[in-house]
Coordinates of C-alpha atoms and ligand atoms in Angstrom, one line a residue:
M235 CA 0.0 0.0 0.0
L236 CA 1.1 3.5 -0.8
D237 CA 2.2 5.8 1.9
R238 CA -0.4 8.3 3.0
A239 CA 1.9 11.1 2.3
V240 CA 2.4 9.9 -1.3
I241 CA -1.4 9.6 -1.7
D242 CA -2.1 13.0 -0.2
G243 CA 0.6 14.5 -2.4
L244 CA -1.5 13.7 -5.4
F245 CA -4.4 15.9 -4.2
P246 CA -4.8 19.6 -3.4
A247 CA -3.6 20.2 0.2
D248 CA -6.9 21.9 1.2
L249 CA -9.1 19.1 -0.1
P250 CA -11.8 18.5 2.5
E251 CA -12.4 15.2 4.3
P252 CA -15.6 13.2 3.6
A253 CA -17.0 14.4 6.9
Y254 CA -17.1 17.9 5.5
W255 CA -19.3 16.9 2.6
E256 CA -21.5 14.8 4.8
E257 CA -22.1 17.9 6.9
Q258 CA -22.5 20.1 3.9
Y259 CA -25.2 17.9 2.4
P260 CA -27.2 16.7 5.4
Q261 CA -29.9 14.1 5.3
R262 CA -33.1 15.6 3.9
E263 CA -36.1 15.9 6.1
L264 CA -38.5 13.7 4.4
A265 CA -42.0 12.4 5.2
E266 CA -42.3 8.7 5.4
G267 CA -42.2 7.2 1.9
A268 CA -41.1 10.4 0.2
K269 CA -38.9 9.7 -2.8
V270 CA -36.0 11.9 -4.0
T271 CA -35.4 11.1 -7.6
R272 CA -33.1 12.4 -10.2
L273 CA -32.4 12.4 -13.9
G274 CA -28.8 12.3 -15.1
P275 CA -28.8 13.5 -18.7
S276 CA -25.4 13.7 -20.4
P277 CA -24.8 16.6 -22.8
T278 CA -23.1 14.4 -25.3
G279 CA -26.2 14.8 -27.5
F280 CA -29.7 16.1 -27.6
I281 CA -32.1 14.6 -25.1
H282 CA -33.8 11.4 -26.2
I283 CA -37.5 11.0 -25.8
G284 CA -36.5 8.1 -23.5
G285 CA -35.0 10.7 -21.2
I286 CA -38.3 12.6 -21.0
Y287 CA -40.0 9.2 -20.4
V288 CA -37.7 8.5 -17.4
G289 CA -37.8 12.1 -16.2
M290 CA -41.6 12.0 -16.3
I291 CA -41.6 8.9 -14.1
D292 CA -39.0 10.6 -11.7
R293 CA -41.0 13.8 -11.5
D294 CA -44.3 11.9 -11.0
I295 CA -43.0 9.7 -8.2
A296 CA -41.2 12.6 -6.4
T297 CA -44.3 14.8 -6.6
N298 CA -46.7 12.0 -5.5
T299 CA -44.7 11.0 -2.6
G300 CA -43.9 14.5 -1.4
G301 CA -40.2 14.1 -2.2
A302 CA -38.0 16.0 -4.7
Y303 CA -36.9 15.6 -8.2
L304 CA -33.7 16.9 -9.5
V305 CA -31.8 17.1 -12.8
R306 CA -28.1 16.4 -12.5
V307 CA -26.1 17.1 -15.6
E308 CA -23.6 14.3 -16.2
D309 CA -21.0 16.1 -18.1
T310 CA -17.9 14.0 -17.2
D311 CA -17.2 13.1 -20.8
Q312 CA -16.2 16.6 -21.8
S313 CA -14.6 15.6 -25.1
R314 CA -18.0 14.4 -26.3
E315 CA -20.0 17.4 -25.2
V316 CA -22.3 18.8 -27.8
E317 CA -22.7 22.6 -28.1
G318 CA -26.2 23.7 -27.2
A319 CA -27.2 20.5 -25.4
L320 CA -27.9 22.2 -22.1
E321 CA -30.2 24.7 -23.7
Q322 CA -31.9 21.9 -25.5
F323 CA -32.4 20.1 -22.1
E324 CA -34.0 23.1 -20.6
R325 CA -36.3 23.5 -23.6
G326 CA -37.3 19.8 -23.4
F327 CA -37.8 19.8 -19.7
A328 CA -39.8 23.0 -19.8
Y329 CA -42.0 21.8 -22.6
F330 CA -42.9 18.6 -20.8
G331 CA -43.1 20.1 -17.3
I332 CA -40.3 18.1 -15.9
E333 CA -38.1 20.9 -14.7
S334 CA -35.8 20.2 -11.8
D335 CA -36.9 21.2 -8.3
E336 CA -33.4 22.1 -7.6
D337 CA -30.7 24.0 -9.4
A338 CA -28.0 26.6 -8.8
S339 CA -30.6 29.1 -7.8
K340 CA -32.7 26.9 -5.5
G341 CA -31.1 23.8 -4.2
A342 CA -29.0 22.9 -1.2
Y343 CA -27.4 19.8 -2.8
G344 CA -25.6 21.4 -5.8
P345 CA -23.6 22.0 -7.9
Y346 CA -25.9 20.0 -10.2
L347 CA -23.3 19.8 -12.9
Q348 CA -20.8 17.0 -12.4
S349 CA -18.0 19.0 -14.0
Q350 CA -18.3 21.4 -11.0
R351 CA -18.1 18.7 -8.4
E352 CA -14.4 17.8 -8.9
Q353 CA -13.5 18.6 -5.3
I354 CA -16.1 16.3 -3.9
Y355 CA -15.1 13.4 -6.1
L356 CA -11.4 13.9 -5.3
T357 CA -12.2 13.7 -1.6
Y358 CA -13.7 10.3 -1.9
V359 CA -11.1 9.0 -4.3
R360 CA -8.4 10.0 -1.9
H361 CA -10.3 8.4 0.9
L362 CA -10.5 5.0 -1.0
L363 CA -6.8 5.3 -1.9
R364 CA -5.9 5.9 1.8
E365 CA -7.9 2.8 2.7
G366 CA -6.4 0.7 0.1
K367 CA -9.7 0.2 -1.6
A368 CA -8.5 1.9 -4.7
Y369 CA -5.1 2.1 -6.5
L370 CA -3.2 4.0 -9.2
C371 CA -3.1 2.2 -12.5
F372 CA -0.5 3.3 -15.1
A373 CA -1.4 0.7 -17.7
T374 CA -1.2 2.2 -21.1
K375 CA -3.7 1.8 -23.9
E376 CA -1.4 -0.6 -25.6
E377 CA -1.0 -2.7 -22.5
L378 CA -4.7 -2.8 -22.0
A379 CA -5.3 -3.9 -25.6
D380 CA -2.7 -6.6 -25.1
I381 CA -4.4 -7.8 -22.0
T382 CA -7.7 -8.0 -23.8
G383 CA -6.1 -9.8 -26.7
R384 CA -4.6 -12.4 -24.5
Q385 CA -7.8 -12.9 -22.6
Q386 CA -9.7 -13.5 -25.8
A387 CA -7.0 -15.9 -27.0
N388 CA -7.4 -17.8 -23.6
K389 CA -11.1 -17.6 -23.8
V390 CA -11.4 -16.0 -20.4
P391 CA -13.6 -13.0 -19.6
T392 CA -12.1 -9.7 -20.7
G393 CA -11.5 -7.0 -18.1
Y394 CA -9.0 -5.7 -15.6
Y395 CA -9.1 -8.2 -12.8
G396 CA -7.2 -10.7 -10.8
K397 CA -3.8 -11.6 -12.3
W398 CA -4.6 -9.5 -15.4
A399 CA -4.8 -6.3 -13.2
I400 CA -1.1 -5.5 -13.5
W401 CA -1.1 -2.5 -11.1
R402 CA -3.4 -4.0 -8.5
D403 CA -0.6 -5.2 -6.4
A404 CA 2.2 -3.1 -7.7
S405 CA 4.9 -2.3 -5.2
A406 CA 5.2 1.2 -3.7
E407 CA 8.6 1.5 -5.5
D408 CA 7.1 0.8 -8.9
V409 CA 4.3 3.4 -8.3
A410 CA 6.8 5.9 -7.0
A411 CA 9.0 5.4 -10.1
K412 CA 6.0 6.0 -12.5
L413 CA 5.0 9.1 -10.5
A414 CA 8.5 10.4 -10.7
E415 CA 8.4 10.0 -14.4
G416 CA 5.2 12.0 -14.5
A417 CA 3.4 9.1 -16.2
P418 CA -0.4 9.6 -16.4
Y419 CA -2.5 7.2 -14.4
V420 CA -6.1 6.5 -13.6
V421 CA -7.5 5.4 -10.3
R422 CA -9.1 2.0 -10.1
F423 CA -11.5 0.6 -7.6
R424 CA -10.0 -2.6 -6.0
A425 CA -12.8 -5.1 -6.4
P426 CA -13.1 -7.1 -3.2
A427 CA -10.8 -10.1 -3.3
D428 CA -13.5 -12.5 -2.4
A429 CA -15.8 -11.4 -5.2
D430 CA -15.0 -14.3 -7.4
G431 CA -17.8 -16.8 -7.4
Q432 CA -20.0 -14.6 -5.2
R433 CA -23.4 -13.4 -6.2
A434 CA -24.8 -9.9 -5.9
R435 CA -28.4 -9.8 -4.8
F436 CA -30.6 -6.8 -4.9
V437 CA -34.2 -5.9 -5.2
D438 CA -35.3 -3.8 -8.2
A439 CA -38.5 -1.8 -7.8
I440 CA -39.7 -2.9 -11.2
R441 CA -38.2 -6.3 -11.6
G442 CA -38.2 -7.6 -8.0
R443 CA -35.4 -9.8 -6.7
L444 CA -32.4 -10.0 -9.0
E445 CA -29.2 -11.8 -8.8
H446 CA -26.0 -11.3 -10.7
E447 CA -22.4 -12.5 -10.6
A448 CA -20.5 -10.2 -8.2
N449 CA -18.2 -7.7 -9.9
R450 CA -14.5 -8.6 -9.9
N451 CA -13.4 -6.0 -12.4
D452 CA -11.2 -3.2 -11.0
A453 CA -13.3 -0.5 -12.6
V454 CA -11.8 2.9 -13.3
I455 CA -13.2 5.5 -10.9
L456 CA -11.1 8.5 -11.7
K457 CA -10.2 9.3 -15.2
A458 CA -6.6 10.0 -16.5
S459 CA -4.5 12.3 -14.3
D460 CA -3.4 14.4 -17.3
T461 CA -6.9 15.8 -17.9
S462 CA -8.4 18.8 -16.2
P463 CA -10.8 19.0 -14.4
R464 CA -10.1 15.5 -13.0
L465 CA -13.4 13.8 -13.4
P466 CA -14.8 10.5 -12.2
T467 CA -16.4 7.8 -14.3
Y468 CA -20.1 7.3 -14.3
H469 CA -20.0 4.6 -11.7
F470 CA -18.1 6.5 -9.1
A471 CA -20.1 9.8 -9.7
H472 CA -23.3 7.8 -9.4
A473 CA -22.3 6.5 -6.0
V474 CA -21.0 9.8 -4.6
D475 CA -23.6 12.1 -6.1
D476 CA -26.7 10.0 -5.4
H477 CA -25.4 9.6 -1.8
L478 CA -24.6 13.2 -1.2
M479 CA -27.6 14.5 -3.0
R480 CA -29.6 12.3 -0.7
V481 CA -31.4 10.6 -3.6
N482 CA -33.3 7.6 -2.3
L483 CA -34.6 6.1 -5.5
V484 CA -32.5 5.8 -8.6
I485 CA -34.7 5.4 -11.7
R486 CA -32.6 4.8 -14.8
G487 CA -32.3 2.8 -18.0
D488 CA -32.0 -0.9 -17.8
E489 CA -28.7 -0.9 -19.5
W490 CA -27.3 -0.2 -16.0
I491 CA -28.6 -3.3 -14.4
S492 CA -25.4 -5.2 -15.1
S493 CA -23.5 -2.4 -13.3
V494 CA -25.4 -2.8 -10.1
P495 CA -23.0 -5.4 -8.6
L496 CA -20.1 -2.9 -9.0
H497 CA -22.3 -0.1 -7.7
L498 CA -23.2 -2.1 -4.6
Q499 CA -19.4 -2.7 -4.0
L500 CA -18.7 1.0 -4.4
F501 CA -21.4 2.0 -1.9
A502 CA -20.1 -0.6 0.6
A503 CA -16.5 0.6 0.1
L504 CA -17.5 4.2 0.6
E505 CA -19.7 3.2 3.6
F506 CA -22.8 4.7 2.0
E507 CA -26.3 3.3 2.5
P508 CA -27.3 1.5 -0.7
I509 CA -30.1 3.1 -2.7
E510 CA -33.2 1.6 -4.1
Y511 CA -33.0 1.1 -7.9
A512 CA -35.7 0.9 -10.6
H513 CA -34.5 0.0 -14.0
I514 CA -36.7 1.1 -16.8
A515 CA -37.0 -0.8 -20.0
P516 CA -36.1 1.3 -23.1
L517 CA -38.5 2.7 -25.6
M518 CA -38.5 0.5 -28.7
K519 CA -39.2 0.9 -32.4
H520 CA -40.9 -1.5 -34.7
I521 CA -38.7 -2.6 -37.6
P522 CA -39.4 -5.2 -40.3
G523 CA -39.2 -8.5 -38.6
G524 CA -38.9 -7.3 -35.0
K525 CA -38.0 -4.4 -32.8
R526 CA -35.0 -2.5 -31.6
K527 CA -34.2 0.3 -29.2
L528 CA -35.3 3.7 -30.4
S529 CA -32.0 5.2 -31.6
K530 CA -30.9 8.8 -31.4
R531 CA -28.7 8.2 -34.4
K532 CA -31.1 6.5 -36.6
D533 CA -34.6 7.7 -35.7
P534 CA -35.7 11.3 -35.8
E535 CA -38.5 10.5 -33.5
A536 CA -36.0 9.6 -30.8
G537 CA -35.1 13.2 -30.3
V538 CA -37.2 15.5 -28.2
D539 CA -37.1 18.3 -30.7
F540 CA -39.0 16.1 -33.1
Y541 CA -42.0 16.4 -30.9
I542 CA -41.6 20.1 -30.0
G543 CA -40.8 21.1 -33.5
A544 CA -43.8 19.3 -35.0
G545 CA -45.9 20.8 -32.2
F546 CA -47.3 17.8 -30.5
P547 CA -49.0 19.1 -27.4
A548 CA -47.0 18.2 -24.3
D549 CA -50.1 16.7 -22.6
A550 CA -50.8 14.4 -25.5
V551 CA -47.2 13.1 -25.5
L552 CA -47.2 12.7 -21.8
Y553 CA -50.4 10.9 -21.9
Y554 CA -49.0 8.6 -24.5
L555 CA -45.8 8.0 -22.5
R556 CA -47.7 7.4 -19.3
G557 CA -49.7 4.7 -21.1
L558 CA -46.5 3.1 -22.2
A559 CA -45.2 3.1 -18.6
N560 CA -48.4 1.9 -17.0
G561 CA -50.8 0.2 -19.4
R562 CA -53.8 1.0 -17.2
L563 CA -53.2 4.8 -17.8
A564 CA -53.8 4.3 -21.5
E565 CA -57.3 3.1 -20.7
I566 CA -58.5 6.1 -18.9
P567 CA -59.1 9.7 -20.2
L568 CA -56.2 12.0 -20.5
T569 CA -57.0 14.4 -17.6
E570 CA -57.4 11.5 -15.2
A571 CA -54.3 9.7 -16.6
L572 CA -52.2 12.8 -16.2
A573 CA -53.2 13.0 -12.6
A574 CA -53.0 9.3 -11.7
P575 CA -49.7 8.3 -10.1
I576 CA -47.4 6.1 -12.1
Q577 CA -46.7 2.8 -10.3
L578 CA -43.2 1.4 -10.7
D579 CA -44.3 -2.1 -10.1
Q580 CA -46.6 -1.7 -13.1
C581 CA -43.9 -0.7 -15.4
G582 CA -43.1 -3.5 -17.9
V583 CA -39.8 -5.3 -18.1
A584 CA -40.0 -5.4 -21.9
G585 CA -39.4 -2.1 -23.7
P586 CA -42.7 -0.6 -25.0
L587 CA -43.0 0.2 -28.7
V588 CA -43.3 3.9 -29.7
D589 CA -46.0 4.1 -32.3
L590 CA -46.2 7.5 -33.9
V591 CA -49.5 6.8 -35.6
K592 CA -50.9 6.0 -32.2
L593 CA -49.5 9.1 -30.8
E594 CA -51.0 11.2 -33.6
D595 CA -54.4 9.6 -33.0
I596 CA -54.1 10.4 -29.3
S597 CA -53.0 13.9 -30.0
A598 CA -55.8 14.5 -32.6
D599 CA -58.3 13.2 -30.0
H600 CA -56.8 15.5 -27.4
I601 CA -56.8 18.6 -29.6
A602 CA -60.4 17.9 -30.5
T603 CA -61.3 18.5 -26.9
L604 CA -59.7 21.9 -26.8
S605 CA -61.5 25.2 -27.6
G606 CA -60.7 27.2 -30.7
Q607 CA -59.1 29.8 -28.4
Q608 CA -56.9 27.2 -26.7
I609 CA -55.8 25.9 -30.0
L610 CA -55.1 29.3 -31.4
D611 CA -53.0 30.2 -28.3
A612 CA -51.0 27.0 -28.6
V613 CA -50.4 27.4 -32.3
R614 CA -49.2 31.0 -31.8
V615 CA -46.7 29.9 -29.2
W616 CA -45.5 27.1 -31.4
A617 CA -45.3 29.4 -34.5
A618 CA -43.3 31.9 -32.6
T619 CA -40.4 29.5 -32.9
Y620 CA -41.2 27.3 -35.8
D621 CA -43.3 29.2 -38.4
A622 CA -42.2 32.8 -38.8
E623 CA -44.6 33.3 -41.7
L624 CA -47.7 32.2 -39.7
V625 CA -47.0 34.6 -36.8
P626 CA -48.0 37.9 -38.4
V627 CA -51.0 36.2 -40.1
L628 CA -52.4 35.0 -36.8
A629 CA -51.5 38.3 -35.1
A630 CA -53.4 40.3 -37.8
E631 CA -56.5 38.1 -37.9
P632 CA -57.2 36.4 -34.6
E633 CA -60.9 36.7 -35.2
L634 CA -60.7 35.0 -38.6
A635 CA -58.6 32.3 -37.0
L636 CA -61.2 31.7 -34.3
R637 CA -64.0 31.6 -36.9
A638 CA -62.0 29.1 -38.9
L639 CA -61.3 26.9 -35.9
A640 CA -65.0 27.1 -35.0
V641 CA -66.0 25.3 -38.2
E642 CA -67.2 21.9 -37.2
R643 CA -65.7 22.3 -33.8
D644 CA -67.9 24.7 -31.8
G645 CA -71.2 23.2 -30.6
V646 CA -70.8 19.9 -32.4
E647 CA -70.7 16.5 -30.8
N648 CA -67.8 15.2 -32.8
P649 CA -65.4 18.0 -33.5
R650 CA -63.0 17.8 -36.5
K651 CA -59.9 15.9 -35.9
D652 CA -57.8 17.7 -38.4
L653 CA -55.0 18.7 -36.1
R654 CA -52.6 16.1 -34.7
K655 CA -50.0 18.7 -34.0
W656 CA -49.6 22.4 -34.3
S657 CA -47.7 22.2 -37.5
D658 CA -50.8 20.8 -39.1
F659 CA -52.6 24.1 -38.7
R660 CA -51.2 25.6 -41.8
D661 CA -52.4 22.8 -44.0
A662 CA -55.7 22.4 -42.3
Y663 CA -56.6 26.1 -41.8
G664 CA -54.1 28.1 -43.8
F665 CA -56.6 28.5 -46.7
F666 CA -58.9 30.6 -44.6
F667 CA -56.3 33.4 -44.6
P668 CA -56.1 35.4 -47.7
Q669 CA -52.3 35.9 -47.1
L670 CA -51.8 32.1 -47.1
F671 CA -54.5 31.0 -49.4
Q672 CA -52.4 30.5 -52.5
L673 CA -49.4 29.5 -50.5
V674 CA -51.1 26.5 -48.9
T675 CA -53.4 25.5 -51.7
G676 CA -51.3 26.2 -54.8
P677 CA -53.0 27.0 -58.1
A678 CA -56.5 25.5 -58.3
D679 CA -56.5 25.1 -62.1
E680 CA -55.5 21.5 -62.1
R681 CA -58.1 20.5 -59.5
I682 CA -60.7 22.3 -61.5
A683 CA -59.6 20.7 -64.7
A684 CA -59.8 17.3 -63.0
L685 CA -63.5 17.8 -62.4
N686 CA -64.0 17.6 -66.2
V687 CA -66.5 20.3 -66.6
A688 CA -66.3 22.3 -69.9
P689 CA -64.4 25.6 -69.2
D690 CA -67.1 27.8 -70.7
V691 CA -69.7 26.1 -68.5
V692 CA -67.4 26.7 -65.5
R693 CA -67.1 30.4 -66.4
A694 CA -70.7 31.0 -67.1
F695 CA -71.8 29.2 -63.9
A696 CA -69.2 31.1 -61.8
Q697 CA -70.2 34.5 -63.4
D698 CA -73.8 33.8 -62.6
L699 CA -72.9 32.8 -59.0
V700 CA -70.8 35.9 -58.5
D701 CA -73.6 38.1 -59.9
T702 CA -76.4 36.6 -57.8
Y703 CA -74.5 35.4 -54.7
E704 CA -76.3 35.8 -51.4
H705 CA -74.3 35.1 -48.3
R706 CA -77.1 33.2 -46.6
D707 CA -76.9 32.2 -42.9
D708 CA -78.9 29.1 -43.1
P709 CA -76.9 26.2 -44.6
A710 CA -79.8 24.7 -46.5
D711 CA -80.8 28.1 -47.9
W712 CA -77.2 28.8 -48.9
F713 CA -76.8 25.5 -50.6
N714 CA -80.2 25.9 -52.4
Q715 CA -78.8 28.8 -54.3
L716 CA -76.0 26.6 -55.6
R717 CA -78.5 23.8 -56.4
D718 CA -80.8 26.2 -58.3
L719 CA -77.9 27.8 -60.2
A720 CA -76.5 24.4 -61.1
A721 CA -79.9 23.3 -62.5
K722 CA -80.1 26.5 -64.4
H723 CA -76.7 25.7 -66.0
G724 CA -77.8 22.3 -67.0
F725 CA -76.1 20.2 -64.2
A726 CA -77.8 16.9 -63.3
P727 CA -79.6 17.0 -60.0
N728 CA -77.6 14.1 -58.7
P729 CA -74.5 12.0 -59.7
K730 CA -76.8 9.0 -60.5
E731 CA -78.7 10.9 -63.2
Y732 CA -75.5 12.2 -64.6
K733 CA -73.9 8.7 -64.7
K734 CA -77.0 7.4 -66.6
N735 CA -76.7 9.9 -69.3
P736 CA -73.3 11.7 -69.2
D737 CA -73.7 13.3 -72.5
A738 CA -76.8 15.2 -71.5
Y739 CA -75.2 17.2 -68.7
P740 CA -72.0 19.2 -68.1
G741 CA -71.8 17.4 -64.8
S742 CA -73.9 16.9 -61.7
I743 CA -74.6 19.0 -58.7
R744 CA -71.6 17.2 -57.2
E745 CA -69.3 18.7 -59.8
A746 CA -70.9 22.1 -59.5
S747 CA -70.4 22.1 -55.7
Q748 CA -66.9 20.9 -56.1
L749 CA -66.2 23.8 -58.4
V750 CA -67.3 26.1 -55.6
R751 CA -65.3 24.1 -53.1
V752 CA -62.1 24.3 -55.0
A753 CA -62.6 28.0 -55.7
I754 CA -63.2 28.8 -52.0
T755 CA -60.9 26.3 -50.3
G756 CA -58.4 25.4 -53.0
A757 CA -59.0 21.7 -52.4
T758 CA -61.5 19.1 -53.3
R759 CA -61.9 18.1 -49.6
S760 CA -62.6 20.7 -47.0
P761 CA -64.5 21.4 -43.9
D762 CA -68.2 22.1 -44.3
L763 CA -68.5 24.6 -47.2
H764 CA -71.2 26.7 -45.9
A765 CA -69.6 27.1 -42.5
T766 CA -66.3 27.9 -44.3
T767 CA -67.9 30.7 -46.2
Q768 CA -69.4 32.0 -43.0
A769 CA -66.0 32.1 -41.4
L770 CA -64.5 33.8 -44.5
G771 CA -67.2 36.4 -44.8
A772 CA -69.1 37.5 -47.9
E773 CA -66.4 39.7 -49.4
E774 CA -63.6 37.1 -49.3
T775 CA -66.0 34.4 -50.5
L776 CA -67.0 36.4 -53.5
R777 CA -63.4 37.4 -54.2
R778 CA -62.5 33.7 -54.4
L779 CA -65.5 32.8 -56.6
K780 CA -64.5 35.5 -59.0
A781 CA -61.3 33.7 -59.7
L782 CA -63.4 31.0 -61.4
T783 CA -64.7 33.4 -63.9
N784 CA -61.4 34.0 -65.6
Ligands
LIG56 N1 -25.7 9.8 -17.5 C1 -26.3 8.5 -17.5 C2 -27.0 8.2 -18.8 O1 -27.2 9.2 -19.6 C3 -27.4 8.5 -16.4 C4 -27.8 7.2 -15.9 C5 -28.4 7.3 -14.6 O2 -29.6 7.8 -14.5 O3 -27.8 6.9 -13.6 O4 -27.2 7.1 -19.1

């Protein structure tokens, strides 16, 4: 074992002792059963929808038990840090209402960025070194690769353990010589010597009792000494941070289950109380012939900005995610499901499939329950970031927007489900706005041509309509003027008659109304035509009809 003086010489002289941090971060005063949870996003990329999924569960459990939920930014891999990631975290958490209860401005357990916790980690690394529970390892990349190669050739498990762990039992002289050379080193945890053949047993809040081979690998706990700041590995930071932040329920992805045996050894070595774990199954994607984890690299829908940018209402996404976490929540209405607590023991152990079609349906159903005003407000907030052209249009004509949204929405039993997300607004309602009409519909000529009505009949019919148009309130009255006019211009009264004798008519009432529909809405499918003209007003309706006369 190294001399204490040698060990201490590796650290700042004023580095506090563990007792200092213990005092600095006292036990929380918690009611019985209160859970302190945390999310540990790494700014090595943009946040995954799976991060929101886990954060939602963290947030829910903390709130429902009267505990606290915190976000700890796990930025120990500084070489892989992505610019703008932190801002994107903030945006994602704010959108989905899973902001941290604690941060630099309001929290007694910070800093909440691992890169700012160097002193804390170093205290505990020094402590383990002094106790002989950790050691310096000077193995070079080449040596490590060589060890792995020989292990593979010998068909034994790869890793840094037992006789392969060349610095585990190095003499003080060898270590001193390396230090004198200024050789870089990492600090490794000394896996308990009796770990071989032992089993690690623990209870997972989702999976129940689990058992794994005990860890015998001498995991790196502090990264290379020639980097600054000197940061720990995930494993060590997890133990130190979750202990000192007084987290009592670690909810994390199930890729960490296999690390629990190491984590339990670290907690024991550090003399920390072990923490309860809940390992969440990952969100999956359906692919031909099976499924795989939703991948940030391959699937745009894995990123949170996909949902925010498209303008899926947060409540719809949360409702969907809650249903994935606890199947029973998918069976109850949204408002109830958002308020009902998520139960860890009802989370599945197989990853749930993310089905965007399902999400769109849920979202359309949800939006259909909102008022025109609520929709308009949300679309405006969304457009402020994602559709600069829409912003002035909505600002200039909020009344028109509300009238448009009221079509087949207000006072009807089954409102239109034409919006699945806010970005659908332009396609579904853009035609109402004179400024956007041509932009969203494009030229109507082709659609009119497809109706196969002779152009001179179209013009004559349209001219007559423009000359005699009455902007009638009553839908039947309004439609009757079209019917009468169509009859006057020789259109068959119904498609059946027309079909029987196509040469006798220029078209049927169906074609005649489609002409009007295309002129007014730019499309052959639209919301109720009469209601649409009411929303547009007489002047704009006429203006659009006039276009048919050219
Ligand atoms: N930074 C880790 C990750 O992104 C956090 C895991 C945890 O929650 O402990 O996977």
